[in-house]
Amino acid sequence: DQQVKQNSPSLSVQEGRISILNCDYTNSMFDYFLWYKKYPAEGPTFLISISSIKDKNEDGRFTVFLNKSAKHLSLHIVPSQPGDSAVYFCAASGPTTYTGANSKLTFGKGITLSVRP
Amino acid sequence: KAGVTQTPRYLIKTRGQQVTLSCSPISGHRSVSWYQQTPGQGLQFLFEYFSETQRNKGNFPGRFSGRQFSNSRSEMNVSTLELGDSALYLCASSPLGLGQPQHFGDGTRLSIL
C-alpha cells in the first residue's frame, strides 16, 4: 500500500525554466509534508516543508503547494539550475500529536530531475 | 555543527548472520529514526526512538530492532540476515520528532552474500 506516490520517475528541464515535481498521497491523517533532495552516495537533504494548515510555502527558488482536497502537493523550482539535478523525494508524516507517538514518516519512491545546461 | 554520523559506511555479511549499525545524531537532537532504502521499495521507515524509547514503528519484521542510549546515540540491529536485507540504511535525527525536518546521515551500505 503505497501511501505517498510520485508517479513520474524522471523529469528533464532546460536550465532557467521551471521544474514542477508532483506528489500524491492517500492517507488523510498526514498533516506535515516535506521535500528532500538526494545526491548519489549521500543522505537526503531537507529542502522545504509545509503544514496541512497552509497551501503554499516559499523558500528562495523553491515553492511547495498543497491541495488537501486533492491530496496532492507539488514542488516548483524556479529558475532551475544544473546543480538541482538530483533525486527528489516527497515525504509525509502524521498525525502530529503532542506526544509524537503513532506517527510515521512515509516517502515516495523519488523522481530524478535532470537540468540541461 | 557536526551532522549525523553513521558507522560503518559499508558492511558485507552472509545470510544468517546478524549486524549492528550505529548512528550519532546532531548534538541536542533527541529523536532518531531509521530507514531502509532499496531500488524497488524506495525509502521505508523502520522506527523512531525518543528519550531511549521506541516511539513509532514501521512495518518491518521483528528481526529489525534498535535502541537509543542516554546520549541519544542509536544502534540498529538486524538478526538472521536475508539476501533481501541488502540495502542502504539511513539514520536521521531531529530535535523533537517526525513532525519536523529530519537531518540524515550518509547511510550504511549493507550487502548480504
PDB file of C-alpha atoms in Angstrom:
ATOM      1  CA  ASP A   1       0.000   0.000   0.000  1.00  0.00           C
ATOM      2  CA  GLN A   2       1.910   2.988  -1.297  1.00  0.00           C
ATOM      3  CA  GLN A   3       0.562   5.955   0.626  1.00  0.00           C
ATOM      4  CA  VAL A   4       2.832   8.529  -0.999  1.00  0.00           C
ATOM      5  CA  LYS A   5       3.171   8.348  -4.752  1.00  0.00           C
ATOM      6  CA  GLN A   6       5.494  10.077  -7.158  1.00  0.00           C
ATOM      7  CA  ASN A   7       4.167   8.765 -10.435  1.00  0.00           C
ATOM      8  CA  SER A   8       6.799  10.186 -12.757  1.00  0.00           C
ATOM      9  CA  PRO A   9      10.194   8.511 -12.302  1.00  0.00           C
ATOM     10  CA  SER A  10      12.101  11.233 -14.120  1.00  0.00           C
ATOM     11  CA  LEU A  11      11.900  14.807 -15.377  1.00  0.00           C
ATOM     12  CA  SER A  12      14.209  16.726 -17.690  1.00  0.00           C
ATOM     13  CA  VAL A  13      14.082  20.529 -17.993  1.00  0.00           C
ATOM     14  CA  GLN A  14      16.154  23.265 -19.544  1.00  0.00           C
ATOM     15  CA  GLU A  15      18.293  25.471 -17.316  1.00  0.00           C
ATOM     16  CA  GLY A  16      16.404  28.628 -16.371  1.00  0.00           C
ATOM     17  CA  ARG A  17      12.958  27.081 -16.829  1.00  0.00           C
ATOM     18  CA  ILE A  18      10.545  25.902 -14.160  1.00  0.00           C
ATOM     19  CA  SER A  19      10.700  22.374 -12.743  1.00  0.00           C
ATOM     20  CA  ILE A  20       7.433  21.020 -11.342  1.00  0.00           C
ATOM     21  CA  LEU A  21       7.612  17.835  -9.305  1.00  0.00           C
ATOM     22  CA  ASN A  22       4.355  16.219  -8.277  1.00  0.00           C
ATOM     23  CA  CYS A  23       3.344  14.015  -5.383  1.00  0.00           C
ATOM     24  CA  ASP A  24       0.047  12.393  -4.345  1.00  0.00           C
ATOM     25  CA  TYR A  25      -0.899  10.868  -1.014  1.00  0.00           C
ATOM     26  CA  THR A  26      -3.755   8.709   0.160  1.00  0.00           C
ATOM     27  CA  ASN A  27      -3.657   8.856   3.968  1.00  0.00           C
ATOM     28  CA  SER A  28      -5.824  11.687   5.256  1.00  0.00           C
ATOM     29  CA  MET A  29      -4.011  11.521   8.625  1.00  0.00           C
ATOM     30  CA  PHE A  30      -0.882  13.052   7.103  1.00  0.00           C
ATOM     31  CA  ASP A  31      -0.544  16.641   8.229  1.00  0.00           C
ATOM     32  CA  TYR A  32       3.062  17.543   7.507  1.00  0.00           C
ATOM     33  CA  PHE A  33       4.757  17.273   4.142  1.00  0.00           C
ATOM     34  CA  LEU A  34       8.380  17.620   3.105  1.00  0.00           C
ATOM     35  CA  TRP A  35      10.625  17.515   0.078  1.00  0.00           C
ATOM     36  CA  TYR A  36      14.139  16.104   0.190  1.00  0.00           C
ATOM     37  CA  LYS A  37      16.907  16.161  -2.377  1.00  0.00           C
ATOM     38  CA  LYS A  38      19.404  13.322  -2.685  1.00  0.00           C
ATOM     39  CA  TYR A  39      22.710  13.048  -4.490  1.00  0.00           C
ATOM     40  CA  PRO A  40      24.346   9.640  -5.050  1.00  0.00           C
ATOM     41  CA  ALA A  41      26.298   8.298  -2.076  1.00  0.00           C
ATOM     42  CA  GLU A  42      24.828  10.940   0.244  1.00  0.00           C
ATOM     43  CA  GLY A  43      21.879  11.018   2.596  1.00  0.00           C
ATOM     44  CA  PRO A  44      18.761  13.019   1.698  1.00  0.00           C
ATOM     45  CA  THR A  45      18.915  16.732   2.390  1.00  0.00           C
ATOM     46  CA  PHE A  46      15.844  18.600   3.595  1.00  0.00           C
ATOM     47  CA  LEU A  47      14.594  21.222   1.126  1.00  0.00           C
ATOM     48  CA  ILE A  48      11.251  22.600   2.190  1.00  0.00           C
ATOM     49  CA  SER A  49       8.175  21.591   4.160  1.00  0.00           C
ATOM     50  CA  ILE A  50       4.541  22.555   4.529  1.00  0.00           C
ATOM     51  CA  SER A  51       1.990  22.028   7.232  1.00  0.00           C
ATOM     52  CA  SER A  52      -1.540  20.985   6.350  1.00  0.00           C
ATOM     53  CA  ILE A  53      -2.852  24.306   7.656  1.00  0.00           C
ATOM     54  CA  LYS A  54      -1.161  26.085   4.751  1.00  0.00           C
ATOM     55  CA  ASP A  55      -1.477  25.753   0.998  1.00  0.00           C
ATOM     56  CA  LYS A  56       1.825  27.335  -0.012  1.00  0.00           C
ATOM     57  CA  ASN A  57       5.301  27.729   1.369  1.00  0.00           C
ATOM     58  CA  GLU A  58       8.159  29.500  -0.356  1.00  0.00           C
ATOM     59  CA  ASP A  59      11.903  29.462   0.245  1.00  0.00           C
ATOM     60  CA  GLY A  60      14.026  31.167  -2.369  1.00  0.00           C
ATOM     61  CA  ARG A  61      13.750  29.305  -5.659  1.00  0.00           C
ATOM     62  CA  PHE A  62      11.657  26.553  -4.069  1.00  0.00           C
ATOM     63  CA  THR A  63       7.897  26.684  -3.538  1.00  0.00           C
ATOM     64  CA  VAL A  64       5.691  23.871  -2.302  1.00  0.00           C
ATOM     65  CA  PHE A  65       1.955  23.864  -2.965  1.00  0.00           C
ATOM     66  CA  LEU A  66      -0.509  21.702  -1.060  1.00  0.00           C
ATOM     67  CA  ASN A  67      -4.010  20.842  -2.263  1.00  0.00           C
ATOM     68  CA  LYS A  68      -5.588  18.955   0.601  1.00  0.00           C
ATOM     69  CA  SER A  69      -8.862  18.212  -1.131  1.00  0.00           C
ATOM     70  CA  ALA A  70      -6.978  16.541  -3.983  1.00  0.00           C
ATOM     71  CA  LYS A  71      -4.353  15.041  -1.649  1.00  0.00           C
ATOM     72  CA  HIS A  72      -1.717  16.484  -3.914  1.00  0.00           C
ATOM     73  CA  LEU A  73       1.425  18.504  -3.440  1.00  0.00           C
ATOM     74  CA  SER A  74       3.948  19.883  -5.837  1.00  0.00           C
ATOM     75  CA  LEU A  75       7.420  21.377  -5.699  1.00  0.00           C
ATOM     76  CA  HIS A  76       8.257  24.226  -8.045  1.00  0.00           C
ATOM     77  CA  ILE A  77      11.860  25.170  -8.715  1.00  0.00           C
ATOM     78  CA  VAL A  78      12.321  28.494 -10.467  1.00  0.00           C
ATOM     79  CA  PRO A  79      14.684  29.029 -12.171  1.00  0.00           C
ATOM     80  CA  SER A  80      16.105  25.524 -12.495  1.00  0.00           C
ATOM     81  CA  GLN A  81      19.889  25.189 -12.348  1.00  0.00           C
ATOM     82  CA  PRO A  82      22.185  22.305 -13.356  1.00  0.00           C
ATOM     83  CA  GLY A  83      23.118  21.846  -9.683  1.00  0.00           C
ATOM     84  CA  ASP A  84      19.479  20.967  -8.997  1.00  0.00           C
ATOM     85  CA  SER A  85      19.967  17.684 -10.860  1.00  0.00           C
ATOM     86  CA  ALA A  86      19.303  15.011  -8.222  1.00  0.00           C
ATOM     87  CA  VAL A  87      16.651  12.624  -6.946  1.00  0.00           C
ATOM     88  CA  TYR A  88      13.780  14.385  -5.173  1.00  0.00           C
ATOM     89  CA  PHE A  89      11.701  12.607  -2.550  1.00  0.00           C
ATOM     90  CA  CYS A  90       8.323  13.689  -1.330  1.00  0.00           C
ATOM     91  CA  ALA A  91       7.544  12.652   2.257  1.00  0.00           C
ATOM     92  CA  ALA A  92       4.592  12.870   4.607  1.00  0.00           C
ATOM     93  CA  SER A  93       4.146  12.389   8.316  1.00  0.00           C
ATOM     94  CA  GLY A  94       1.288  12.375  10.740  1.00  0.00           C
ATOM     95  CA  PRO A  95      -0.809  12.505  12.650  1.00  0.00           C
ATOM     96  CA  THR A  96       1.146  15.054  14.628  1.00  0.00           C
ATOM     97  CA  THR A  97       0.344  14.577  18.281  1.00  0.00           C
ATOM     98  CA  TYR A  98       1.554  16.169  21.499  1.00  0.00           C
ATOM     99  CA  THR A  99       3.422  13.035  22.453  1.00  0.00           C
ATOM    100  CA  GLY A 100       4.799  12.393  18.973  1.00  0.00           C
ATOM    101  CA  ALA A 101       3.533   8.829  19.110  1.00  0.00           C
ATOM    102  CA  ASN A 102       1.526   6.954  16.473  1.00  0.00           C
ATOM    103  CA  SER A 103       3.229   8.706  13.628  1.00  0.00           C
ATOM    104  CA  LYS A 104       5.494   7.639  10.819  1.00  0.00           C
ATOM    105  CA  LEU A 105       7.386   9.287   8.001  1.00  0.00           C
ATOM    106  CA  THR A 106       6.403   7.904   4.604  1.00  0.00           C
ATOM    107  CA  PHE A 107       8.392   8.581   1.448  1.00  0.00           C
ATOM    108  CA  GLY A 108       7.563   8.444  -2.215  1.00  0.00           C
ATOM    109  CA  LYS A 109       9.908   6.488  -4.463  1.00  0.00           C
ATOM    110  CA  GLY A 110      11.565   9.602  -5.789  1.00  0.00           C
ATOM    111  CA  ILE A 111      11.871  11.422  -9.079  1.00  0.00           C
ATOM    112  CA  THR A 112      15.134  12.017 -10.902  1.00  0.00           C
ATOM    113  CA  LEU A 113      15.417  15.613 -12.075  1.00  0.00           C
ATOM    114  CA  SER A 114      17.891  16.452 -14.820  1.00  0.00           C
ATOM    115  CA  VAL A 115      18.510  20.100 -15.624  1.00  0.00           C
ATOM    116  CA  ARG A 116      20.101  20.571 -19.038  1.00  0.00           C
ATOM    117  CA  PRO A 117      22.587  23.472 -19.435  1.00  0.00           C
TER     118      PRO A 117
ATOM    119  CA  LYS B   1      27.773  21.884  13.919  1.00  0.00           C
ATOM    120  CA  ALA B   2      28.556  18.228  13.187  1.00  0.00           C
ATOM    121  CA  GLY B   3      25.961  16.357  11.161  1.00  0.00           C
ATOM    122  CA  VAL B   4      24.519  12.904  11.655  1.00  0.00           C
ATOM    123  CA  THR B   5      27.273  10.298  11.635  1.00  0.00           C
ATOM    124  CA  GLN B   6      26.703   6.686  10.672  1.00  0.00           C
ATOM    125  CA  THR B   7      29.204   3.871  11.040  1.00  0.00           C
ATOM    126  CA  PRO B   8      30.333   1.833   9.302  1.00  0.00           C
ATOM    127  CA  ARG B   9      29.787   3.182   5.775  1.00  0.00           C
ATOM    128  CA  TYR B  10      29.993  -0.249   4.170  1.00  0.00           C
ATOM    129  CA  LEU B  11      29.399  -3.716   5.509  1.00  0.00           C
ATOM    130  CA  ILE B  12      29.388  -7.178   3.955  1.00  0.00           C
ATOM    131  CA  LYS B  13      27.706 -10.061   5.748  1.00  0.00           C
ATOM    132  CA  THR B  14      26.440 -13.517   4.890  1.00  0.00           C
ATOM    133  CA  ARG B  15      22.962 -14.953   5.284  1.00  0.00           C
ATOM    134  CA  GLY B  16      22.059 -15.923   8.824  1.00  0.00           C
ATOM    135  CA  GLN B  17      24.483 -13.532  10.491  1.00  0.00           C
ATOM    136  CA  GLN B  18      23.462 -10.510  12.494  1.00  0.00           C
ATOM    137  CA  VAL B  19      24.631  -6.930  12.187  1.00  0.00           C
ATOM    138  CA  THR B  20      24.656  -3.761  14.292  1.00  0.00           C
ATOM    139  CA  LEU B  21      24.705  -0.299  12.753  1.00  0.00           C
ATOM    140  CA  SER B  22      25.481   2.853  14.669  1.00  0.00           C
ATOM    141  CA  CYS B  23      24.172   6.404  14.444  1.00  0.00           C
ATOM    142  CA  SER B  24      25.289   9.551  16.245  1.00  0.00           C
ATOM    143  CA  PRO B  25      22.679  12.317  15.930  1.00  0.00           C
ATOM    144  CA  ILE B  26      23.252  16.037  15.787  1.00  0.00           C
ATOM    145  CA  SER B  27      24.037  17.385  19.225  1.00  0.00           C
ATOM    146  CA  GLY B  28      20.839  18.326  21.023  1.00  0.00           C
ATOM    147  CA  HIS B  29      18.594  16.186  18.839  1.00  0.00           C
ATOM    148  CA  ARG B  30      16.588  13.709  20.879  1.00  0.00           C
ATOM    149  CA  SER B  31      14.717  11.943  18.087  1.00  0.00           C
ATOM    150  CA  VAL B  32      16.495   9.360  15.957  1.00  0.00           C
ATOM    151  CA  SER B  33      14.783   7.451  13.170  1.00  0.00           C
ATOM    152  CA  TRP B  34      15.957   4.695  10.832  1.00  0.00           C
ATOM    153  CA  TYR B  35      15.117   3.986   7.193  1.00  0.00           C
ATOM    154  CA  GLN B  36      15.840   1.296   4.640  1.00  0.00           C
ATOM    155  CA  GLN B  37      16.422   2.312   1.031  1.00  0.00           C
ATOM    156  CA  THR B  38      16.240  -0.261  -1.752  1.00  0.00           C
ATOM    157  CA  PRO B  39      15.841   0.246  -5.518  1.00  0.00           C
ATOM    158  CA  GLY B  40      12.459  -1.465  -5.574  1.00  0.00           C
ATOM    159  CA  GLN B  41      10.832  -0.091  -2.425  1.00  0.00           C
ATOM    160  CA  GLY B  42      12.433   3.310  -2.093  1.00  0.00           C
ATOM    161  CA  LEU B  43      12.863   4.793   1.378  1.00  0.00           C
ATOM    162  CA  GLN B  44      10.954   2.938   4.066  1.00  0.00           C
ATOM    163  CA  PHE B  45      10.553   3.954   7.703  1.00  0.00           C
ATOM    164  CA  LEU B  46      11.822   1.405  10.200  1.00  0.00           C
ATOM    165  CA  PHE B  47      11.355   3.029  13.612  1.00  0.00           C
ATOM    166  CA  GLU B  48      11.883   6.145  15.688  1.00  0.00           C
ATOM    167  CA  TYR B  49      13.448   6.475  19.111  1.00  0.00           C
ATOM    168  CA  PHE B  50      12.991   9.356  21.515  1.00  0.00           C
ATOM    169  CA  SER B  51      14.447   9.574  25.008  1.00  0.00           C
ATOM    170  CA  GLU B  52      15.640   5.965  24.859  1.00  0.00           C
ATOM    171  CA  THR B  53      12.160   4.648  23.973  1.00  0.00           C
ATOM    172  CA  GLN B  54      10.861   3.349  20.671  1.00  0.00           C
ATOM    173  CA  ARG B  55       8.024   5.755  19.962  1.00  0.00           C
ATOM    174  CA  ASN B  56       6.999   4.839  16.414  1.00  0.00           C
ATOM    175  CA  LYS B  57       7.443   1.747  14.292  1.00  0.00           C
ATOM    176  CA  GLY B  58       7.127   0.900  10.600  1.00  0.00           C
ATOM    177  CA  ASN B  59       6.091  -2.395   9.043  1.00  0.00           C
ATOM    178  CA  PHE B  60       9.248  -4.446   9.371  1.00  0.00           C
ATOM    179  CA  PRO B  61       9.634  -7.890  10.968  1.00  0.00           C
ATOM    180  CA  GLY B  62      10.951  -8.327  14.475  1.00  0.00           C
ATOM    181  CA  ARG B  63      14.412  -9.213  13.112  1.00  0.00           C
ATOM    182  CA  PHE B  64      14.872  -5.458  12.868  1.00  0.00           C
ATOM    183  CA  SER B  65      15.366  -3.851  16.245  1.00  0.00           C
ATOM    184  CA  GLY B  66      17.022  -0.836  17.716  1.00  0.00           C
ATOM    185  CA  ARG B  67      17.858   1.033  20.821  1.00  0.00           C
ATOM    186  CA  GLN B  68      18.809   4.507  21.923  1.00  0.00           C
ATOM    187  CA  PHE B  69      21.240   5.467  24.618  1.00  0.00           C
ATOM    188  CA  SER B  70      21.062   8.289  27.146  1.00  0.00           C
ATOM    189  CA  ASN B  71      23.295  10.465  24.930  1.00  0.00           C
ATOM    190  CA  SER B  72      20.760   9.965  22.072  1.00  0.00           C
ATOM    191  CA  ARG B  73      23.122   7.791  20.042  1.00  0.00           C
ATOM    192  CA  SER B  74      21.278   4.914  18.470  1.00  0.00           C
ATOM    193  CA  GLU B  75      22.008   1.443  17.183  1.00  0.00           C
ATOM    194  CA  MET B  76      20.031  -0.722  14.811  1.00  0.00           C
ATOM    195  CA  ASN B  77      20.332  -4.497  14.841  1.00  0.00           C
ATOM    196  CA  VAL B  78      19.259  -6.945  12.174  1.00  0.00           C
ATOM    197  CA  SER B  79      19.331 -10.628  13.091  1.00  0.00           C
ATOM    198  CA  THR B  80      19.241 -13.699  10.852  1.00  0.00           C
ATOM    199  CA  LEU B  81      20.180 -11.710   7.786  1.00  0.00           C
ATOM    200  CA  GLU B  82      18.469 -12.463   4.480  1.00  0.00           C
ATOM    201  CA  LEU B  83      19.545 -11.608   0.956  1.00  0.00           C
ATOM    202  CA  GLY B  84      16.678  -9.130   0.767  1.00  0.00           C
ATOM    203  CA  ASP B  85      18.152  -7.119   3.624  1.00  0.00           C
ATOM    204  CA  SER B  86      20.803  -5.781   1.271  1.00  0.00           C
ATOM    205  CA  ALA B  87      20.121  -2.059   1.263  1.00  0.00           C
ATOM    206  CA  LEU B  88      21.259   1.388   2.257  1.00  0.00           C
ATOM    207  CA  TYR B  89      20.308   2.015   5.874  1.00  0.00           C
ATOM    208  CA  LEU B  90      19.822   5.662   6.738  1.00  0.00           C
ATOM    209  CA  CYS B  91      19.601   7.286  10.111  1.00  0.00           C
ATOM    210  CA  ALA B  92      18.084  10.712  10.706  1.00  0.00           C
ATOM    211  CA  SER B  93      17.727  12.982  13.695  1.00  0.00           C
ATOM    212  CA  SER B  94      15.614  15.947  14.703  1.00  0.00           C
ATOM    213  CA  PRO B  95      15.110  17.908  17.923  1.00  0.00           C
ATOM    214  CA  LEU B  96      11.689  16.536  18.792  1.00  0.00           C
ATOM    215  CA  GLY B  97      10.348  14.043  16.271  1.00  0.00           C
ATOM    216  CA  LEU B  98       8.799  13.168  12.932  1.00  0.00           C
ATOM    217  CA  GLY B  99       6.790  16.374  12.713  1.00  0.00           C
ATOM    218  CA  GLN B 100       9.997  18.274  11.971  1.00  0.00           C
ATOM    219  CA  PRO B 101      12.534  18.118   9.141  1.00  0.00           C
ATOM    220  CA  GLN B 102      14.818  15.151   9.537  1.00  0.00           C
ATOM    221  CA  HIS B 103      18.589  15.518   9.160  1.00  0.00           C
ATOM    222  CA  PHE B 104      20.038  12.437   7.502  1.00  0.00           C
ATOM    223  CA  GLY B 105      23.402  10.760   7.697  1.00  0.00           C
ATOM    224  CA  ASP B 106      25.046   9.347   4.589  1.00  0.00           C
ATOM    225  CA  GLY B 107      23.984   5.812   5.428  1.00  0.00           C
ATOM    226  CA  THR B 108      25.465   2.365   5.832  1.00  0.00           C
ATOM    227  CA  ARG B 109      25.538   0.205   2.712  1.00  0.00           C
ATOM    228  CA  LEU B 110      24.832  -3.377   3.796  1.00  0.00           C
ATOM    229  CA  SER B 111      25.468  -6.195   1.346  1.00  0.00           C
ATOM    230  CA  ILE B 112      24.393  -9.754   2.096  1.00  0.00           C
ATOM    231  CA  LEU B 113      26.190 -12.584   0.306  1.00  0.00           C
TER     232      LEU B 113
END
